[in-house]
Structures are given as structure tokens and as C-alpha cells.
Coordinates of C-alpha atoms in Angstrom, one line a residue:
M27 CA 66.2 -122.5 27.9
S28 CA 65.4 -125.1 30.7
A29 CA 63.8 -125.4 34.1
S30 CA 66.1 -127.5 34.8
V31 CA 69.2 -125.6 33.3
R32 CA 68.2 -122.2 34.4
R33 CA 68.6 -123.9 38.1
A34 CA 72.2 -125.3 37.5
G35 CA 72.8 -121.9 36.4
L36 CA 71.5 -120.2 39.5
L37 CA 73.5 -122.8 41.8
V38 CA 77.1 -122.1 40.2
V39 CA 76.1 -118.4 40.6
L40 CA 75.6 -118.8 44.0
L41 CA 78.3 -120.8 45.3
A42 CA 80.9 -118.4 43.2
L43 CA 79.0 -115.8 45.8
L44 CA 79.8 -118.1 48.3
A45 CA 83.0 -118.6 47.4
A46 CA 83.5 -114.6 47.5
C47 CA 82.5 -114.1 50.9
S48 CA 84.5 -116.9 52.7
A49 CA 87.8 -115.6 51.2
T50 CA 86.8 -112.0 52.3
P51 CA 88.9 -112.2 56.0
P52 CA 87.3 -111.6 59.3
P53 CA 86.7 -108.2 60.9
G54 CA 89.3 -107.8 63.5
P55 CA 88.7 -107.9 67.1
V56 CA 87.1 -104.6 68.6
E57 CA 88.6 -102.2 71.4
P58 CA 86.8 -102.6 74.1
V59 CA 85.7 -98.5 75.1
R60 CA 86.9 -97.6 78.5
P61 CA 85.2 -94.5 78.8
V62 CA 86.5 -92.0 81.9
P63 CA 84.4 -89.4 84.0
A64 CA 82.8 -86.9 82.4
G65 CA 85.1 -83.5 84.0
T66 CA 88.7 -85.9 84.3
T67 CA 91.9 -84.3 83.4
V68 CA 95.1 -85.3 84.0
V69 CA 96.6 -82.2 86.1
T70 CA 99.3 -80.1 83.7
G71 CA 102.1 -77.1 84.9
P72 CA 103.6 -76.3 87.7
P73 CA 102.5 -77.2 91.4
L74 CA 99.9 -75.7 92.9
P75 CA 101.1 -74.4 96.2
G76 CA 101.9 -76.1 99.5
R77 CA 99.7 -75.9 102.4
D78 CA 100.4 -72.4 103.4
T79 CA 100.9 -71.8 107.5
S80 CA 100.8 -68.0 107.6
C81 CA 97.8 -68.5 109.3
G82 CA 100.0 -70.3 112.2
D83 CA 97.8 -73.1 113.5
P84 CA 94.7 -72.6 111.2
R85 CA 92.2 -75.1 113.9
L86 CA 91.9 -72.0 115.6
S87 CA 88.4 -70.5 115.2
L88 CA 87.0 -67.9 116.0
T89 CA 85.5 -67.8 120.0
P90 CA 82.3 -69.7 120.6
T91 CA 78.9 -68.3 122.0
P92 CA 77.0 -70.1 124.3
P93 CA 74.1 -71.3 121.5
P94 CA 70.2 -69.6 122.8
P95 CA 67.3 -72.3 122.8
P96 CA 66.4 -73.2 119.1
G97 CA 64.4 -71.2 117.4
A98 CA 64.8 -68.2 119.5
M99 CA 67.9 -66.5 117.8
P100 CA 68.7 -62.8 118.6
P101 CA 67.1 -61.0 116.2
G102 CA 68.4 -58.8 112.9
S103 CA 71.3 -62.4 113.3
T104 CA 71.9 -64.4 110.5
M105 CA 70.0 -67.6 112.7
A106 CA 67.6 -65.9 112.9
A107 CA 66.8 -64.8 108.9
I108 CA 67.7 -69.5 108.7
V109 CA 64.5 -69.0 111.2
A110 CA 62.8 -67.0 108.9
R111 CA 63.3 -69.2 106.0
G112 CA 62.1 -72.0 107.5
A113 CA 65.2 -74.5 106.8
L114 CA 68.5 -74.1 106.5
V115 CA 70.8 -75.0 103.3
V116 CA 73.4 -76.8 103.6
G117 CA 75.9 -77.4 100.9
I118 CA 77.0 -81.1 100.9
D119 CA 78.4 -84.5 98.6
Q120 CA 75.6 -87.2 98.1
S121 CA 78.5 -90.3 97.2
T122 CA 81.3 -90.3 99.3
V123 CA 81.3 -93.2 102.1
P124 CA 80.6 -93.3 104.6
L125 CA 80.9 -89.0 104.8
S126 CA 77.5 -88.4 102.8
Y127 CA 75.6 -90.6 100.0
R128 CA 72.6 -91.8 99.1
D129 CA 71.5 -94.4 100.5
P130 CA 70.5 -97.6 98.1
R131 CA 67.6 -98.9 100.0
T132 CA 66.0 -95.4 100.9
G133 CA 67.0 -92.9 98.5
Q134 CA 68.3 -90.2 101.5
L135 CA 71.3 -88.8 102.6
T136 CA 73.5 -90.2 105.5
G137 CA 76.9 -90.2 106.3
L138 CA 78.8 -88.2 109.2
D139 CA 78.7 -85.1 107.5
V140 CA 74.9 -84.9 106.4
A141 CA 74.0 -85.9 110.8
V142 CA 76.4 -83.2 111.4
A143 CA 73.9 -80.9 109.2
R144 CA 71.5 -81.7 111.1
E145 CA 72.8 -81.5 114.8
M146 CA 73.2 -78.1 113.2
A147 CA 69.4 -77.6 112.3
R148 CA 68.5 -79.0 115.8
A149 CA 70.3 -76.2 117.2
I150 CA 68.9 -73.7 115.3
L151 CA 65.5 -74.8 114.4
G152 CA 64.9 -77.2 116.5
D153 CA 64.0 -79.7 113.8
P154 CA 67.4 -82.3 112.1
E155 CA 64.6 -82.5 109.5
R156 CA 64.2 -78.5 108.8
V157 CA 67.5 -78.8 106.5
R158 CA 67.6 -78.1 102.3
F159 CA 71.0 -80.0 100.9
R160 CA 72.6 -78.3 97.8
I161 CA 74.7 -81.3 96.3
E162 CA 77.3 -79.1 95.2
S163 CA 81.5 -80.5 94.0
S164 CA 84.4 -79.8 95.6
A165 CA 85.5 -77.1 93.5
Q166 CA 82.1 -75.7 94.1
R167 CA 82.2 -75.0 97.8
I168 CA 83.5 -72.2 98.3
P169 CA 81.8 -70.1 94.7
N170 CA 78.9 -71.3 96.8
L171 CA 79.3 -70.0 100.3
L172 CA 80.3 -66.5 98.4
D173 CA 77.5 -66.1 96.6
G174 CA 74.7 -66.8 99.3
S175 CA 73.3 -70.1 97.8
V176 CA 74.1 -71.7 100.9
D177 CA 74.1 -70.9 104.8
M178 CA 77.2 -73.2 105.1
V179 CA 79.1 -76.4 103.8
V180 CA 80.3 -80.1 105.7
Q181 CA 82.0 -81.3 103.5
A182 CA 85.0 -82.6 104.4
M183 CA 85.8 -79.5 103.8
T184 CA 89.9 -79.4 105.4
I185 CA 90.8 -76.5 108.0
T186 CA 93.8 -74.6 105.7
C187 CA 95.2 -71.2 106.0
A188 CA 94.1 -70.9 102.0
R189 CA 90.9 -71.2 102.6
K190 CA 90.3 -69.7 105.7
R191 CA 91.1 -66.2 103.7
Q192 CA 88.2 -66.7 101.4
V193 CA 86.1 -68.0 104.3
G194 CA 85.2 -68.6 108.0
M195 CA 85.6 -72.2 109.0
S196 CA 85.2 -73.8 112.2
A197 CA 87.0 -75.7 115.1
P198 CA 87.6 -79.2 113.5
Y199 CA 84.9 -81.6 113.9
Y200 CA 86.7 -84.6 112.9
E201 CA 90.9 -84.8 111.6
A202 CA 91.6 -87.3 108.5
A203 CA 95.0 -87.6 107.3
Q204 CA 95.2 -87.9 103.5
R205 CA 96.8 -91.1 102.2
L206 CA 96.0 -93.7 99.5
V207 CA 93.8 -97.1 98.4
V208 CA 95.7 -99.1 96.2
P209 CA 94.4 -102.7 94.5
R210 CA 95.3 -105.2 96.8
T211 CA 97.1 -107.2 94.5
S212 CA 98.8 -103.9 94.2
P213 CA 102.9 -103.8 94.3
V214 CA 102.5 -99.9 95.8
T215 CA 103.3 -99.5 99.3
G216 CA 103.7 -96.0 99.2
I217 CA 103.1 -92.5 97.7
A218 CA 107.5 -93.0 96.5
D219 CA 106.6 -96.5 94.7
L220 CA 103.8 -93.7 92.3
G221 CA 106.7 -91.6 90.2
G222 CA 105.6 -90.7 87.0
R223 CA 102.6 -93.5 87.6
P224 CA 98.6 -92.8 87.3
V225 CA 97.1 -91.2 90.5
C226 CA 93.5 -90.1 90.7
A227 CA 92.9 -87.1 93.4
P228 CA 89.5 -84.5 93.5
L229 CA 90.0 -81.6 91.5
G230 CA 89.8 -78.3 94.5
T231 CA 91.2 -80.7 97.1
T232 CA 93.9 -80.3 99.7
S233 CA 95.0 -83.6 98.4
L234 CA 95.5 -83.2 94.8
A235 CA 97.9 -79.8 95.8
T236 CA 100.1 -82.1 97.9
L237 CA 100.5 -84.8 95.3
Q238 CA 101.6 -82.4 92.4
A239 CA 104.2 -81.9 95.3
T240 CA 105.1 -85.2 95.7
R241 CA 108.5 -87.4 94.2
G242 CA 108.7 -90.8 93.4
T243 CA 112.1 -93.0 94.4
N244 CA 112.8 -92.5 90.2
G245 CA 112.3 -88.9 90.9
R246 CA 109.3 -88.4 88.8
P247 CA 106.1 -87.1 90.0
P248 CA 102.9 -89.0 90.0
T249 CA 101.2 -88.2 87.1
V250 CA 98.0 -86.5 88.1
V251 CA 94.6 -87.1 87.3
G252 CA 91.6 -85.2 88.2
V253 CA 88.4 -86.1 88.7
P254 CA 85.0 -83.5 89.9
E255 CA 83.6 -86.0 92.5
N256 CA 85.1 -88.0 95.3
S257 CA 83.1 -91.2 93.5
D258 CA 85.5 -91.2 90.3
C259 CA 88.7 -91.9 91.8
L260 CA 87.1 -95.3 92.2
V261 CA 85.4 -95.7 88.8
L262 CA 88.9 -95.6 87.4
L263 CA 90.8 -97.5 90.5
Q264 CA 87.6 -99.9 89.4
Q265 CA 88.8 -100.0 85.6
G266 CA 93.0 -99.8 85.9
Q267 CA 92.9 -96.8 84.6
V268 CA 95.1 -95.2 87.7
D269 CA 96.9 -97.7 89.7
A270 CA 96.0 -95.4 92.8
A271 CA 94.2 -92.4 93.9
T272 CA 94.8 -90.5 97.5
T273 CA 92.4 -88.5 99.5
D274 CA 90.9 -88.2 103.3
D275 CA 91.5 -91.8 104.9
A276 CA 87.5 -91.4 105.9
I277 CA 87.1 -91.0 102.4
L278 CA 89.3 -93.9 101.2
T279 CA 87.4 -95.9 103.6
G280 CA 84.2 -95.7 102.1
F281 CA 86.5 -97.1 98.9
A282 CA 87.3 -99.8 100.6
L283 CA 83.9 -100.9 101.6
E284 CA 81.9 -100.7 98.5
D285 CA 85.2 -102.7 96.7
R286 CA 86.5 -105.0 98.9
R287 CA 89.2 -105.5 95.7
L288 CA 90.7 -102.0 97.0
E289 CA 92.9 -102.1 100.6
V290 CA 93.8 -98.1 102.0
R291 CA 97.7 -98.0 102.2
G292 CA 101.1 -96.5 103.1
A293 CA 101.3 -93.1 105.9
A294 CA 99.7 -90.3 106.4
L295 CA 100.6 -87.7 103.9
N296 CA 98.9 -84.8 105.4
A297 CA 96.8 -84.2 108.1
E298 CA 93.2 -83.3 107.3
P299 CA 91.2 -81.3 109.8
Y300 CA 87.2 -81.3 109.0
G301 CA 86.0 -77.8 109.2
I302 CA 82.7 -76.3 109.1
A303 CA 82.6 -73.5 106.2
I304 CA 79.9 -70.2 106.6
A305 CA 80.4 -67.1 104.3
P306 CA 83.4 -64.7 105.9
Q307 CA 80.8 -61.8 106.6
R308 CA 78.5 -64.2 109.0
T309 CA 80.9 -63.9 111.6
D310 CA 77.5 -64.4 114.1
L311 CA 77.0 -67.9 112.9
L312 CA 80.6 -69.5 112.4
R313 CA 80.9 -68.8 116.6
F314 CA 77.2 -70.2 116.9
V315 CA 78.6 -73.0 115.0
N316 CA 81.4 -73.4 117.0
G317 CA 79.2 -73.4 120.2
T318 CA 77.7 -75.7 119.3
L319 CA 80.5 -78.0 118.1
D320 CA 81.3 -77.2 121.6
R321 CA 77.8 -79.2 123.0
M322 CA 77.7 -81.5 120.5
R323 CA 81.8 -82.9 122.2
A324 CA 81.2 -82.9 126.0
D325 CA 77.5 -84.7 125.7
G326 CA 78.8 -86.8 123.7
T327 CA 76.8 -86.1 120.3
L328 CA 79.7 -86.1 117.8
A329 CA 81.3 -89.1 119.3
A330 CA 78.4 -90.9 118.9
I331 CA 77.9 -89.8 115.4
A332 CA 81.2 -90.9 114.3
T333 CA 80.7 -94.0 115.8
S334 CA 77.3 -94.6 113.9
T335 CA 78.6 -93.3 110.7
V336 CA 82.4 -93.8 109.4
G337 CA 83.0 -97.0 112.4
S338 CA 85.2 -94.9 114.7
A339 CA 85.7 -92.0 117.1
A340 CA 88.9 -91.7 117.5
A341 CA 89.1 -89.5 114.8
V342 CA 86.3 -87.4 117.2
P343 CA 88.7 -84.1 118.4
T344 CA 88.0 -84.0 122.1
V345 CA 88.7 -79.9 122.4
A346 CA 88.7 -77.4 120.6
A347 CA 91.1 -73.8 121.1
Y348 CA 90.0 -70.0 119.7
A349 CA 91.0 -66.8 119.1
G350 CA 88.8 -63.7 118.9

């Protein structure tokens, strides 16, 4: 067989293969993957119990003791043990603007809760830098206190009767309120518009229980999407996987600052007074914390912290009430 014939035969085979390939239909479109944050779950089952009022006004805390000079704590006290250790250990968050988050320029923790925690270290040890922050989720706050992993929790923790049965809670240092955040283009104006629609709330918070108890104008409850971290709700909103998120307005304001496409809307769903949580047996530390907060209210420290972090001192309580 001549070379020209062989080349002609190969050309025929190649053309046949090309024809067969061109007859193969192109692959279909690939659906985009929209991953959800780890730990995201649709909360089902009976609603959590509503806000417990069995203790009366949960804002009432133990009567404060006048704080001694930093570093000169009473022998045998919880504060003296902290001085001996050399640092205050505080449970806190690291991803909630403007309460406790890492400054992207420095990597350092900053925000309202961080500043309050540093003032507690200043009062006990004389140095606001002598604090060790333990990063934790909302659901880890009470367990970490009870097992002694932290001395106190300063983490947007709402004072409730249910929590006061487990741990000690200080007088409020900030009066937040539960509200909604939605995309600016959303027609939603309040919780009544969200019956049957997915709404995000952090697990282990009072906000989630309030959300479960609500009903839309259509008589249906929202589909409650629970997440471990406040910032996870922001991610789900940005991905369009939920129609709204709900938690404290201070946190939601941070969402809107981070993403101008979002807007805080609707009436307050609940009062959310923030307190510092202390292990139940550490009543001396709780009284000390209340005394320090009283001093911070009186000398303007609390108001200055709120103004520099949240942008306003309007939600800082000017007085506190005590019993016991």
C-alpha cells in the first residue's frame, strides 16, 4: 500500500472520530455550590420556653462592694487568686462587630465587650492588658464558666432568670434589644412578614427562643436556622440562604456596617440587657464587678467605651438596682 493511500485512510478515520465527538451533547450546566457554615441546623421540635420571669426583674444583681485598689485584693478572695495568677481569663467572641472582633489591620481583639473586659482587668490587676481572652461560641459560655475555664464571660450575654439559676449575673452594662436585619431590597418590614420563611439566629441565645415563639400574619412560624456564631448569620444572609437574621440590635448594626446592602428593621422583639456572667460560687467577684461597673457609670468610662465602639452611649444604663 502506497504512503498516499495510507494517509488518505488515516484522514478518513480522523474525520469519523471528529464527527462522533461533535455529535456528543455538551455537558449540562453545573449548579453552584452554596456551602453553609459548619454547625448550621434547621431547628425543629417544640419551641424553647419563653422568657422566664420567675425571679422578678432579672436586672437586679447582688449589692456591690467598694473595689479595693488594683493588686490589693482581700486575702483568700477570687480576685486575689486572679492577681496571683497574673491575668484575668475572660470568655469572649472574636467575630461580632462592634462588640468583640479582630481588627483587620492589627489582628487585635476590639469592641465594646473587649473594652469592658479590659477595664475589669485594670480594676483587679492594675493593667488592662493583663487579660487572657478565651474565644467561645454563645452555647459554650455557661459550660466554660461552670467548669472553671474562665473567670467571667463578657460576651453580649442577656441577663435572664433562667441564666441566673445557673450562674451569677452582674447589673447591666448595655441595654440592647432584639430586632431583625434584612437586605435593603427586601419587602420585609417586621417579624410578621416572615411566617414560613428561613430566618437565622445564633444557637444558645435568647433570640432563638423568641424567634421560635413568633408567628407570621399567615399563622405560620418562621423556619428557624440556627448557627454557632453571630457572624454565620451574616454569611447566610449574604448568600441568600435566609431571608432575615435576628439577634441583638448592637450585633445587627455591625452586620449593616460590614455590608451596606443590609438594613436593621422592625420593632424591638425583646429587651436584651447585657451583663457579665460569673460562676455561681464566686459571689465576691460578682460584687466586685458590680462595684467596678458602678464606678464606670459614675465617671463616664462606660459611656466613653460605648461611644467609641458602638457609636452611641444611648443604651448605657445610668443607674443599677441591687438586692441581697
